[in-house]
Tab-separated table of C-alpha atoms in Angstrom:
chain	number	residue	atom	x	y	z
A	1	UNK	CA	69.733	113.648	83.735
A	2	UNK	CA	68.337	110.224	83.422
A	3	UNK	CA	70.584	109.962	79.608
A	4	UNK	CA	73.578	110.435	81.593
A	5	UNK	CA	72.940	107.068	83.669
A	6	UNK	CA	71.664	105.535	80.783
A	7	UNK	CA	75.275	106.573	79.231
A	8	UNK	CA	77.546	103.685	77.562
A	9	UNK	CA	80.876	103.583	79.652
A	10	UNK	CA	83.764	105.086	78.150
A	11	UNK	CA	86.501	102.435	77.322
A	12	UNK	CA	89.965	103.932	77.034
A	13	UNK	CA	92.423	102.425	74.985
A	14	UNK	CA	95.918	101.022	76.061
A	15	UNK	CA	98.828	103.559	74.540
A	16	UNK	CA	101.209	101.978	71.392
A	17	UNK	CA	104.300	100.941	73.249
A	18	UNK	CA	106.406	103.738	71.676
A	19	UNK	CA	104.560	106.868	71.792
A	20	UNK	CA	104.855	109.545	69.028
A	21	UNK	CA	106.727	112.136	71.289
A	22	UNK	CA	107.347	114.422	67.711
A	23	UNK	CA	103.317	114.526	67.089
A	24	UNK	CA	100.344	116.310	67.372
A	25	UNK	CA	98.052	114.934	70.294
A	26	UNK	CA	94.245	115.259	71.068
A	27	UNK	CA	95.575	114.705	74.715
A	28	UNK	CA	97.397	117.678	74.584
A	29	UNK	CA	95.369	120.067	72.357
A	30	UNK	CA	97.243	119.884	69.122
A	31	UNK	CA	100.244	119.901	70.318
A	32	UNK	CA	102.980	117.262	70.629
A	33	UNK	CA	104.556	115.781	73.974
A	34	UNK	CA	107.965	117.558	73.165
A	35	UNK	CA	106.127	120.923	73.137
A	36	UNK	CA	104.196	119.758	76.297
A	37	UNK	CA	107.467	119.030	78.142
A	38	UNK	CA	108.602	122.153	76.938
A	39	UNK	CA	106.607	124.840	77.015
A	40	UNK	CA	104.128	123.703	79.471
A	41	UNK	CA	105.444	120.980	82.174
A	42	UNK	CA	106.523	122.064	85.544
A	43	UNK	CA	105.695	125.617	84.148
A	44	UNK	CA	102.241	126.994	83.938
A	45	UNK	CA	98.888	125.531	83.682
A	46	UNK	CA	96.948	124.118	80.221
A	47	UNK	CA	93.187	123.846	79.462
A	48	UNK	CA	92.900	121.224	77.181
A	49	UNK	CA	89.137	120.580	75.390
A	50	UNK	CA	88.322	117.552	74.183
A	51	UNK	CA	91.527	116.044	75.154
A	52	UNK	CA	89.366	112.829	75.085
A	53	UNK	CA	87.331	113.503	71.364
A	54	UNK	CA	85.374	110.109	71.957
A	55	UNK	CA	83.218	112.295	74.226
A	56	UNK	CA	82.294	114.886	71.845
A	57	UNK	CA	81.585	112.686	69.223
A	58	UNK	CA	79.418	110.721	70.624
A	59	UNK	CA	77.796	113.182	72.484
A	60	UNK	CA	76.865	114.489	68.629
A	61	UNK	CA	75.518	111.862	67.601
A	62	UNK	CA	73.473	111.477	70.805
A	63	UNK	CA	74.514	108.756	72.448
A	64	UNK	CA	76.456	110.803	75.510
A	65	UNK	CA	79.825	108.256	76.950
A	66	UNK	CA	79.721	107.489	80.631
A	67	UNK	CA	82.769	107.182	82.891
A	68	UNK	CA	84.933	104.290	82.477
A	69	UNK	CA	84.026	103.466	85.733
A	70	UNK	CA	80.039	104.359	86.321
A	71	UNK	CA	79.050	105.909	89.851
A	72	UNK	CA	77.288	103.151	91.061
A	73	UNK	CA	80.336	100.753	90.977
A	74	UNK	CA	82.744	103.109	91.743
A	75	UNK	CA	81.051	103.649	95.050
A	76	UNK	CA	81.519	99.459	95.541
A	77	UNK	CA	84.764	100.747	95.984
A	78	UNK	CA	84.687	103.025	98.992
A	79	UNK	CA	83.671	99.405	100.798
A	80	UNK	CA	87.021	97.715	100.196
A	81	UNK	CA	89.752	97.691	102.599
A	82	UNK	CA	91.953	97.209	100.532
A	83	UNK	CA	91.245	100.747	98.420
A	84	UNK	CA	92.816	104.283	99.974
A	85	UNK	CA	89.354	106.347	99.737
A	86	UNK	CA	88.704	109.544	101.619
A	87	UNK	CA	85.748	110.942	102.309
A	88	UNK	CA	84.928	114.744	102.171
A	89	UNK	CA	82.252	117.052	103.109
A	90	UNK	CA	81.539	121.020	103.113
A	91	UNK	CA	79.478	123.134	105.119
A	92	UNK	CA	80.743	122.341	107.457
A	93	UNK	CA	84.138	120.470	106.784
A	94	UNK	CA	84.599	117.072	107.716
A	95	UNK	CA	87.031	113.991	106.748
A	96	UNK	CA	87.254	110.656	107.027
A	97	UNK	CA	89.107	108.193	105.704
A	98	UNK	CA	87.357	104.559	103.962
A	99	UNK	CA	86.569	101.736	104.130
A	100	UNK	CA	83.002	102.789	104.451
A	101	UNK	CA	79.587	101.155	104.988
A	102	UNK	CA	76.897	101.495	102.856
A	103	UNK	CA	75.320	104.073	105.053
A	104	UNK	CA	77.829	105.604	105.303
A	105	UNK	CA	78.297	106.687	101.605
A	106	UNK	CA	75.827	109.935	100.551
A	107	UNK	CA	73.303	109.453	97.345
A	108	UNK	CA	74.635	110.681	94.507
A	109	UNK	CA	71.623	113.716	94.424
A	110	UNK	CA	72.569	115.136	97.851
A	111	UNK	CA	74.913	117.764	97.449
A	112	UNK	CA	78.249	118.609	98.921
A	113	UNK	CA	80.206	115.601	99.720
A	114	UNK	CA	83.745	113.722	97.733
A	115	UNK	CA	84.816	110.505	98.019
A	116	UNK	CA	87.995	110.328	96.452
A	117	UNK	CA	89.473	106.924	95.977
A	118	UNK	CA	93.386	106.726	95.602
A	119	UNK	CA	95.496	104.244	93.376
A	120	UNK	CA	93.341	103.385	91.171
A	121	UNK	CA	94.867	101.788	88.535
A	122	UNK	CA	95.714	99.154	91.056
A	123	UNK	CA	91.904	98.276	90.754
A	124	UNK	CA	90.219	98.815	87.393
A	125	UNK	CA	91.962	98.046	84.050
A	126	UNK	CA	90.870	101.489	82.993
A	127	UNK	CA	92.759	103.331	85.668
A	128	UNK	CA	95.213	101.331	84.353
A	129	UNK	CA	94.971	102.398	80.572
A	130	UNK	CA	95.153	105.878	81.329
A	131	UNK	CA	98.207	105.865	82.728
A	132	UNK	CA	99.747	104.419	79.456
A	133	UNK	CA	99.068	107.542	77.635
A	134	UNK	CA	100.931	109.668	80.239
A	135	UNK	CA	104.372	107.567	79.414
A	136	UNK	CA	106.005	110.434	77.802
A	137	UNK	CA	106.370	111.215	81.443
A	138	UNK	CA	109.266	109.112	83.219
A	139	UNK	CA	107.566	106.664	85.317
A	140	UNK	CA	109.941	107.460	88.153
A	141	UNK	CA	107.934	110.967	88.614
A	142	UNK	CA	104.137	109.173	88.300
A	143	UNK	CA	102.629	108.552	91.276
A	144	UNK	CA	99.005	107.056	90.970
A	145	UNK	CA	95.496	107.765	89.481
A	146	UNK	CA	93.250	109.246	92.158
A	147	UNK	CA	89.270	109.581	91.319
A	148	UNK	CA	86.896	111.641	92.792
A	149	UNK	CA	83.137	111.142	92.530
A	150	UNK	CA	80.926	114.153	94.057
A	151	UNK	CA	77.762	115.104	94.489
A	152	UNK	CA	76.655	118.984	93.498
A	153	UNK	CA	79.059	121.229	95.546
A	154	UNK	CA	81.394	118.907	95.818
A	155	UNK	CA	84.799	119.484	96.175
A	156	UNK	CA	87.936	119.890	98.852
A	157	UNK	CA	87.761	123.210	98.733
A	158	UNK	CA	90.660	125.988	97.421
A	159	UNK	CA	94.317	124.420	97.824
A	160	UNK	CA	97.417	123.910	96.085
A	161	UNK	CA	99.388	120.472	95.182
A	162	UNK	CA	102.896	119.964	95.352
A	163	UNK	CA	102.917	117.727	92.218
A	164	UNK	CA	102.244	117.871	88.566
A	165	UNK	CA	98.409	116.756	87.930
A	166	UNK	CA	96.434	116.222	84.811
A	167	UNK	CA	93.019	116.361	85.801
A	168	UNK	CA	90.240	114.701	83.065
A	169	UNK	CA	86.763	115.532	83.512
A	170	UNK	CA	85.219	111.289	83.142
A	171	UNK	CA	81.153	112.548	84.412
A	172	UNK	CA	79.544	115.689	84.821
A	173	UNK	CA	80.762	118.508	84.806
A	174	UNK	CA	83.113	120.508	87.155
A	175	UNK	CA	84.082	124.383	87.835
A	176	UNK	CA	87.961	124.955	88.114
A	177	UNK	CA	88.984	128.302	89.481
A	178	UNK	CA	93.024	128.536	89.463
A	179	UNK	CA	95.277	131.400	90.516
A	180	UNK	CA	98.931	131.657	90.433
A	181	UNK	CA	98.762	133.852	93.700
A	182	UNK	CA	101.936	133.632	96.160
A	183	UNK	CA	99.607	133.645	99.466
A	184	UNK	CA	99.753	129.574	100.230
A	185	UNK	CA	98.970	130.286	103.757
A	186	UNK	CA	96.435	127.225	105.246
A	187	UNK	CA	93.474	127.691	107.188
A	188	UNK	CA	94.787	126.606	110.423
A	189	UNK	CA	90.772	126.639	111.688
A	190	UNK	CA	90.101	123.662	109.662
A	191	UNK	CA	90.685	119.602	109.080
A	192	UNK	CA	91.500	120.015	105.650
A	193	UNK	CA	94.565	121.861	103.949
A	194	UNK	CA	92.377	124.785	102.870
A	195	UNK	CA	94.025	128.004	101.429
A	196	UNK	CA	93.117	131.024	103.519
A	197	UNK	CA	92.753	133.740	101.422
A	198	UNK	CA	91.892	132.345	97.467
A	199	UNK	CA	91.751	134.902	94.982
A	200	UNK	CA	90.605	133.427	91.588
A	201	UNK	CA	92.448	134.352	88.606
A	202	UNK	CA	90.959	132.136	85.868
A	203	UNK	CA	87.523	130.422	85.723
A	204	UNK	CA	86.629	127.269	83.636
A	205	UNK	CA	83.502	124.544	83.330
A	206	UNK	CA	85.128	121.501	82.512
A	207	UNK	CA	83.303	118.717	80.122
A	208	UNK	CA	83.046	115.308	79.831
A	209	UNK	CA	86.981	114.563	78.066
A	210	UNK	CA	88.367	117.919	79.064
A	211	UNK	CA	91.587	118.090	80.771
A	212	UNK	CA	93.195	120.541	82.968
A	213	UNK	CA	96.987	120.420	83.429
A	214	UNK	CA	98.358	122.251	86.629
A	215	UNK	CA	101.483	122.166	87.617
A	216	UNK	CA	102.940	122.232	91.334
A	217	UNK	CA	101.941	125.102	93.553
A	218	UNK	CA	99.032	125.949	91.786
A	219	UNK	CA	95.991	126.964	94.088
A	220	UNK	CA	93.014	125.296	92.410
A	221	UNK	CA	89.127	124.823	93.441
A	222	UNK	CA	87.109	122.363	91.979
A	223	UNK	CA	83.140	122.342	92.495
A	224	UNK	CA	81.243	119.778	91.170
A	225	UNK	CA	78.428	120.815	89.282
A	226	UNK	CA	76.148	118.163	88.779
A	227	UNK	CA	75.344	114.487	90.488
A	228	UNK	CA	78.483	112.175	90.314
A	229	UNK	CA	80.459	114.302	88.998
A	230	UNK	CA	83.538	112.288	88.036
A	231	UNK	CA	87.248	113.706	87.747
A	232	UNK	CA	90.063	111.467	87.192
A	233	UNK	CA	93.649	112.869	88.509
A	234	UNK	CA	96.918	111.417	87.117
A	235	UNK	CA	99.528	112.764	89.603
A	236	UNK	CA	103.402	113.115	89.517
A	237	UNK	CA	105.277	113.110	92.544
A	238	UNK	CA	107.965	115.494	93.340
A	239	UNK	CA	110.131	113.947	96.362
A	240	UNK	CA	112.692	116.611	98.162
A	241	UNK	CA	115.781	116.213	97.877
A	242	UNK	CA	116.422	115.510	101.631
A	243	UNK	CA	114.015	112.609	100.843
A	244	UNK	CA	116.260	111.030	97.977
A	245	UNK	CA	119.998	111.589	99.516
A	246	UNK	CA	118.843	110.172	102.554
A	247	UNK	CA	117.393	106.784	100.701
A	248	UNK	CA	119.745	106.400	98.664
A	249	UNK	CA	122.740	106.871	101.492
A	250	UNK	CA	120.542	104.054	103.423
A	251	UNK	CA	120.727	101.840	100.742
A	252	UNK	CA	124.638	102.852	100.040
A	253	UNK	CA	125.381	102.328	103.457
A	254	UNK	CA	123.109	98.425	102.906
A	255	UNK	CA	125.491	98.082	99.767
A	256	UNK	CA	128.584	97.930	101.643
A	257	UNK	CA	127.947	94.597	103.310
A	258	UNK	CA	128.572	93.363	99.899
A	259	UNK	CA	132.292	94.387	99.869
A	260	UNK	CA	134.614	92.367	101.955
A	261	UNK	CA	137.628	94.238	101.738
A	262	UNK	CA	135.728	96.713	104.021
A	263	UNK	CA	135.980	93.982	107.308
A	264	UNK	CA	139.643	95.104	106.896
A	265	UNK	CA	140.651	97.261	110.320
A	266	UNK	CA	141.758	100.455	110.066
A	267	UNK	CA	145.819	100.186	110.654
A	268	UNK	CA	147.991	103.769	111.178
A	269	UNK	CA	151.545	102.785	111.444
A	270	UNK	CA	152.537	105.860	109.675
A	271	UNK	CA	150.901	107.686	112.536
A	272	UNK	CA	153.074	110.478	114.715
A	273	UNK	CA	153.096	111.737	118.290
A	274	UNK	CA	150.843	114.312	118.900
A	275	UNK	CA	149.955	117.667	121.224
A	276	UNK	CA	145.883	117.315	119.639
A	277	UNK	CA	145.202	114.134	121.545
A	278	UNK	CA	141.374	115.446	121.045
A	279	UNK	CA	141.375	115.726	117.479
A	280	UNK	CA	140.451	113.321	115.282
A	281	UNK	CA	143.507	111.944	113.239
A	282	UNK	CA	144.492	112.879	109.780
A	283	UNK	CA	145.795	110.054	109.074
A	284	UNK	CA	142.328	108.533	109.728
A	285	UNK	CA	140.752	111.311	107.667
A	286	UNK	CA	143.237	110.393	105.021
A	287	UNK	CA	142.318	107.114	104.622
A	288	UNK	CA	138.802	107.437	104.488
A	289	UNK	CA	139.074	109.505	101.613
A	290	UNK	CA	140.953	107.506	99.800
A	291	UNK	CA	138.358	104.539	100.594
A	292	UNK	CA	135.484	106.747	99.050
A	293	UNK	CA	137.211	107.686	96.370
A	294	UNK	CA	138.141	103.582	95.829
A	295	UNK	CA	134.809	102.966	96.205
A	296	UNK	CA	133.290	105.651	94.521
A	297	UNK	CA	131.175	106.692	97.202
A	298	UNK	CA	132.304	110.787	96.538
A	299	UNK	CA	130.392	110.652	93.518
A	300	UNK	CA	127.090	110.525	92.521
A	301	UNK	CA	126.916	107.825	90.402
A	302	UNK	CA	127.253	106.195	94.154
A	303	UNK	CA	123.518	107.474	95.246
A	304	UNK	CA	121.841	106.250	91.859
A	305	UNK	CA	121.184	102.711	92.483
A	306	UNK	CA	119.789	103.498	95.932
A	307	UNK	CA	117.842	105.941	94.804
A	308	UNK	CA	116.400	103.857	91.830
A	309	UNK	CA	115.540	101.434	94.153
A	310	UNK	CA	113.415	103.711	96.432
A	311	UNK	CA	111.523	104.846	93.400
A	312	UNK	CA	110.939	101.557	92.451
A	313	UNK	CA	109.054	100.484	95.634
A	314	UNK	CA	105.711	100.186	95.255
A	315	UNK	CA	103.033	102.544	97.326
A	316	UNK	CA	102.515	101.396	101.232
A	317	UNK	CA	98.948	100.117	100.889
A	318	UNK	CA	99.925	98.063	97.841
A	319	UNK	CA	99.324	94.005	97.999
A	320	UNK	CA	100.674	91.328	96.466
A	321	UNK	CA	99.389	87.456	96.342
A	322	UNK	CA	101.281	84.431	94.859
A	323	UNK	CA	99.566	82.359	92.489
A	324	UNK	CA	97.110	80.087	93.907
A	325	UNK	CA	98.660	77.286	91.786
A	326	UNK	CA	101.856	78.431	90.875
A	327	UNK	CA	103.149	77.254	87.338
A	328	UNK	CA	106.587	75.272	87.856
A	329	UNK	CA	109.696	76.212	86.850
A	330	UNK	CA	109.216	74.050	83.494
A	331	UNK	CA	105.599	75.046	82.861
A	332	UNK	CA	106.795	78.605	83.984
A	333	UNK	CA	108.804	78.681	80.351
A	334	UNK	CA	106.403	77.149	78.143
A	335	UNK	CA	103.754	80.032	79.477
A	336	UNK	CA	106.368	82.444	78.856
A	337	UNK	CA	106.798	80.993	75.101
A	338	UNK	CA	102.837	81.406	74.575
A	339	UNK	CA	101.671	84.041	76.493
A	340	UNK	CA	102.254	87.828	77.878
A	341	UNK	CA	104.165	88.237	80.810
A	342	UNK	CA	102.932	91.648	82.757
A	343	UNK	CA	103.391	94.096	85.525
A	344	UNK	CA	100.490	93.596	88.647
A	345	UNK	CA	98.986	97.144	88.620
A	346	UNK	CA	100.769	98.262	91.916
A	347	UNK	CA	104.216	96.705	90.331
A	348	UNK	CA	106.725	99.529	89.696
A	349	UNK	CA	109.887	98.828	87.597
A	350	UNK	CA	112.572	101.426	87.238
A	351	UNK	CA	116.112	101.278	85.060
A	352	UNK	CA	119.331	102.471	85.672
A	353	UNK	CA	121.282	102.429	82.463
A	354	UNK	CA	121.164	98.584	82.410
A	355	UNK	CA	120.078	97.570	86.153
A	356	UNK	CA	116.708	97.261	86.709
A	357	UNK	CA	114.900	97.629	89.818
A	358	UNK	CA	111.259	96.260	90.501
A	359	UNK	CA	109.510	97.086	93.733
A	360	UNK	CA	112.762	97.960	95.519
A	361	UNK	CA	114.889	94.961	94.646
A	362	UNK	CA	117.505	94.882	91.778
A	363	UNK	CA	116.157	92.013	89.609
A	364	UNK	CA	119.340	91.707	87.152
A	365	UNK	CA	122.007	91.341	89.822
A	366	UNK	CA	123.996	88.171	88.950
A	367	UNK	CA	121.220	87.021	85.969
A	368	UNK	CA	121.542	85.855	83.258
A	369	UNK	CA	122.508	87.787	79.987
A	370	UNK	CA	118.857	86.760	78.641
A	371	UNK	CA	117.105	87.175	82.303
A	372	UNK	CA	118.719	90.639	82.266
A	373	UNK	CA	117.139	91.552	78.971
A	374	UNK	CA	113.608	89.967	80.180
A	375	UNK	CA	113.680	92.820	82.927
A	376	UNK	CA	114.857	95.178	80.775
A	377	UNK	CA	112.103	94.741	77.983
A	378	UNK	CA	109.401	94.602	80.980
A	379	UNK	CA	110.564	98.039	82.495
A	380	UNK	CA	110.447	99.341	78.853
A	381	UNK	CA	107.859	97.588	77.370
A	382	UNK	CA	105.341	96.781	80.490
A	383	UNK	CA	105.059	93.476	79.070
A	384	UNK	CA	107.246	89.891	77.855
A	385	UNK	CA	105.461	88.564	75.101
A	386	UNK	CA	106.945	84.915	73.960
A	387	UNK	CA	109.918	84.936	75.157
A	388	UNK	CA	112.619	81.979	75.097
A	389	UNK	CA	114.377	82.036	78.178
A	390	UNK	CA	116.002	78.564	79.845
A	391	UNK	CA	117.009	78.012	83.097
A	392	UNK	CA	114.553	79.883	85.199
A	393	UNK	CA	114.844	77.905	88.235
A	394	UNK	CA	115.679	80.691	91.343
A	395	UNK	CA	115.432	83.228	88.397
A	396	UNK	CA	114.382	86.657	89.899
A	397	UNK	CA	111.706	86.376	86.718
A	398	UNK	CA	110.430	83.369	88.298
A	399	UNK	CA	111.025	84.263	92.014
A	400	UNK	CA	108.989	87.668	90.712
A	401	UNK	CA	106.077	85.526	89.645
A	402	UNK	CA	105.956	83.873	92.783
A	403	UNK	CA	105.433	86.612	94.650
A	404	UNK	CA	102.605	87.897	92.581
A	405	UNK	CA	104.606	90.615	91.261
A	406	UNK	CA	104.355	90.177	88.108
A	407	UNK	CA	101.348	87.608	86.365
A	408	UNK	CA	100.650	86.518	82.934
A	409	UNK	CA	97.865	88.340	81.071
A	410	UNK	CA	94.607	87.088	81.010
């Protein structure tokens, strides 16, 4: 093993702004991201080999690629505060959740132990990378890039995910058994969500740049099989419905502070003498429908920009610091005429047909024509590259900046 430490770190590249959708793709195994989407997402399960070929073919010419991210400072990691990372170990089970100390973490030869460290791409511009090749995929369904780094027997033993995951094999190599069984009964005996009763259906050993595509409800078990073995997992998140109707009627219900004609009290002089004293009023009932339907509130066009919003906010643990010498509003444009204007890597910015939503707020609400387009271009494009934009004084670009939301490339 001691080529694989001695191994050159892999160093992904960032994805072309518009991807190919109509193409063939390594990432994919030949195939193209419409037949992914297709024939594959949200449907059944794809092995993909050499989804990464940069592996291969440098492992033929013998000069084998490391991780992006090589063991020993990806362990630096489980130190930080400030990263989600989990640790898991077998026989028996235990958890515990980071920041660790140092004696805390196991060597890399002892066997049967996972650290898995969540949001990654908030942390390495790698992480980050990755991500831009899964943008065939709408950004409001991605939810992070988690890591795993295990010693031999490693794993969380056999369970099922109620998301879409791509999982890339970055470091060693790691056994995936899958089965499509209907049995997703927990072991209530133990601290992790464990199936009970796994029964293997398919068997693979998984390669540095393989990929293994599962979609939700899956029950999977991976086993590392030798020291720091590193799998990368780009997950999708699939919120219930009960989750999104009741966001976005919170945020409705925020909206209509915004409409004053709504401070108006409810008046019934058409109302009648009545023998259902107890019953609440038609004439009330009346009225309040025809308010929703004035308002739109019946339809669900209504829901959309409060649930856009709650897909825009970022995850809980994400942070955000200002500048330490924040650019004024003047030097603020000229950087914007020179330079690249970017997402932080825990920024999330959603559209709705023209609206644009970053980290929960609507950025484009009473902007400019040309501020409006900035957003627009950023949620699109992931970065504002010399742009001309005047007046940016109380801008939400600016006002974005300042609260480390967004920061110019380096």
């Amino acid at each position: 093993m001691t080529s694989f430490y001695l191994s050159k770190p892999y160093q992904p590249p960032q994805a072309p702004a518009k991807l190919p959708l109509g193409k063939s793709w390594a990432l994919l195994g030949g195939i193209s991201p419409d037949q992914f989407m297709t024939q594959y997402w949200h449907k059944k399960p794809l092995l993909i080999r050499g989804a990464i070929p940069a592996f291969g073919l440098s492992a033929q010419q013998g000069e084998p690629l490391d991780s992006p991210i090589p063991s020993k400072q990806l362990l630096q990691f489980a130190l930080n505060e400030d990263v989600e990372s989990r640790l898991v170990k077998a026989k028996p089970w235990t958890f515990d959740h980071g920041p660790f100390s140092k004696q805390a973490i196991p060597s890399i030869d002892k066997p049967n132990w996972t650290l898995l460290f969540q949001g990654m791409e908030a942390h390495h511009p790698a992480a980050a990378k990755i991500l831009s090749w899964f943008r065939f995929i709408p950004d409001a369904r991605l939810d992070d890039l988690m890591i795993s780094i295990a010693g031999v027997g490693g794993g969380v033993g056999p369970h099922f995910d109620s998301y879409d995951v791509f999982l890339i094999q970055m470091s060693g190599r790691r056994q995936w058994r899958i089965s499509e069984q209907k049995d997703l009964s927990l072991n209530p005996k133990l601290p992790l969500k464990i199936l009970q009763h796994f029964k293997p259906e398919q068997d693979w050993i998984l390669e540095p740049g393989d990929m293994l595509y599962l979609p939700p409800h899956i029950a999977h078990d991976g086993i590392a099989l030798d020291p720091g073995c590193q799998t990368w997992s780009v997950g999708f998140r699939s919120p219930s419905f009960k989750e999104l109707l009741q966001e976005g009627l919170w945020r409705l219900a925020e909206s209509l502070e915004d409409i004053p004609d709504l401070e108006r009290k409810f008046a019934d002089p058409k109302q009648k003498a009545t023998h259902s004293a107890e019953q609440l009023p038609e004439e009330l009932i009346q009225q309040l429908r025809s308010k929703l339907k004035e308002l739109k509130l019946d339809q669900i066009n209504g829901f959309l920009p409060g649930i856009t919003s709650y897909l825009s906010e970022p995850k809980q643990q994400a942070i955000f610091e200002s500048p330490n010498r924040p650019l004024n509003p003047q030097q603020f444009q000229k950087a914007l005429e020179s330079s690249r204007l970017i997402p932080h890597p825990q920024t999330r910015i959603l559209t709705l047909n023209k609206q644009v939503y970053c980290n929960g707020e609507e950025m484009t609400k009473a902007q400019s024509p040309a501020i409006t387009r900035a957003w627009q271009t950023l949620s699109a494009s992931k970065l504002l590259a010399k742009a001309k934009i005047q007046s940016l004084d109380k801008s939400s670009l600016y006002e974005a900046y300042l609260a480390g939301w967004l920061t110019f490339e380096s």
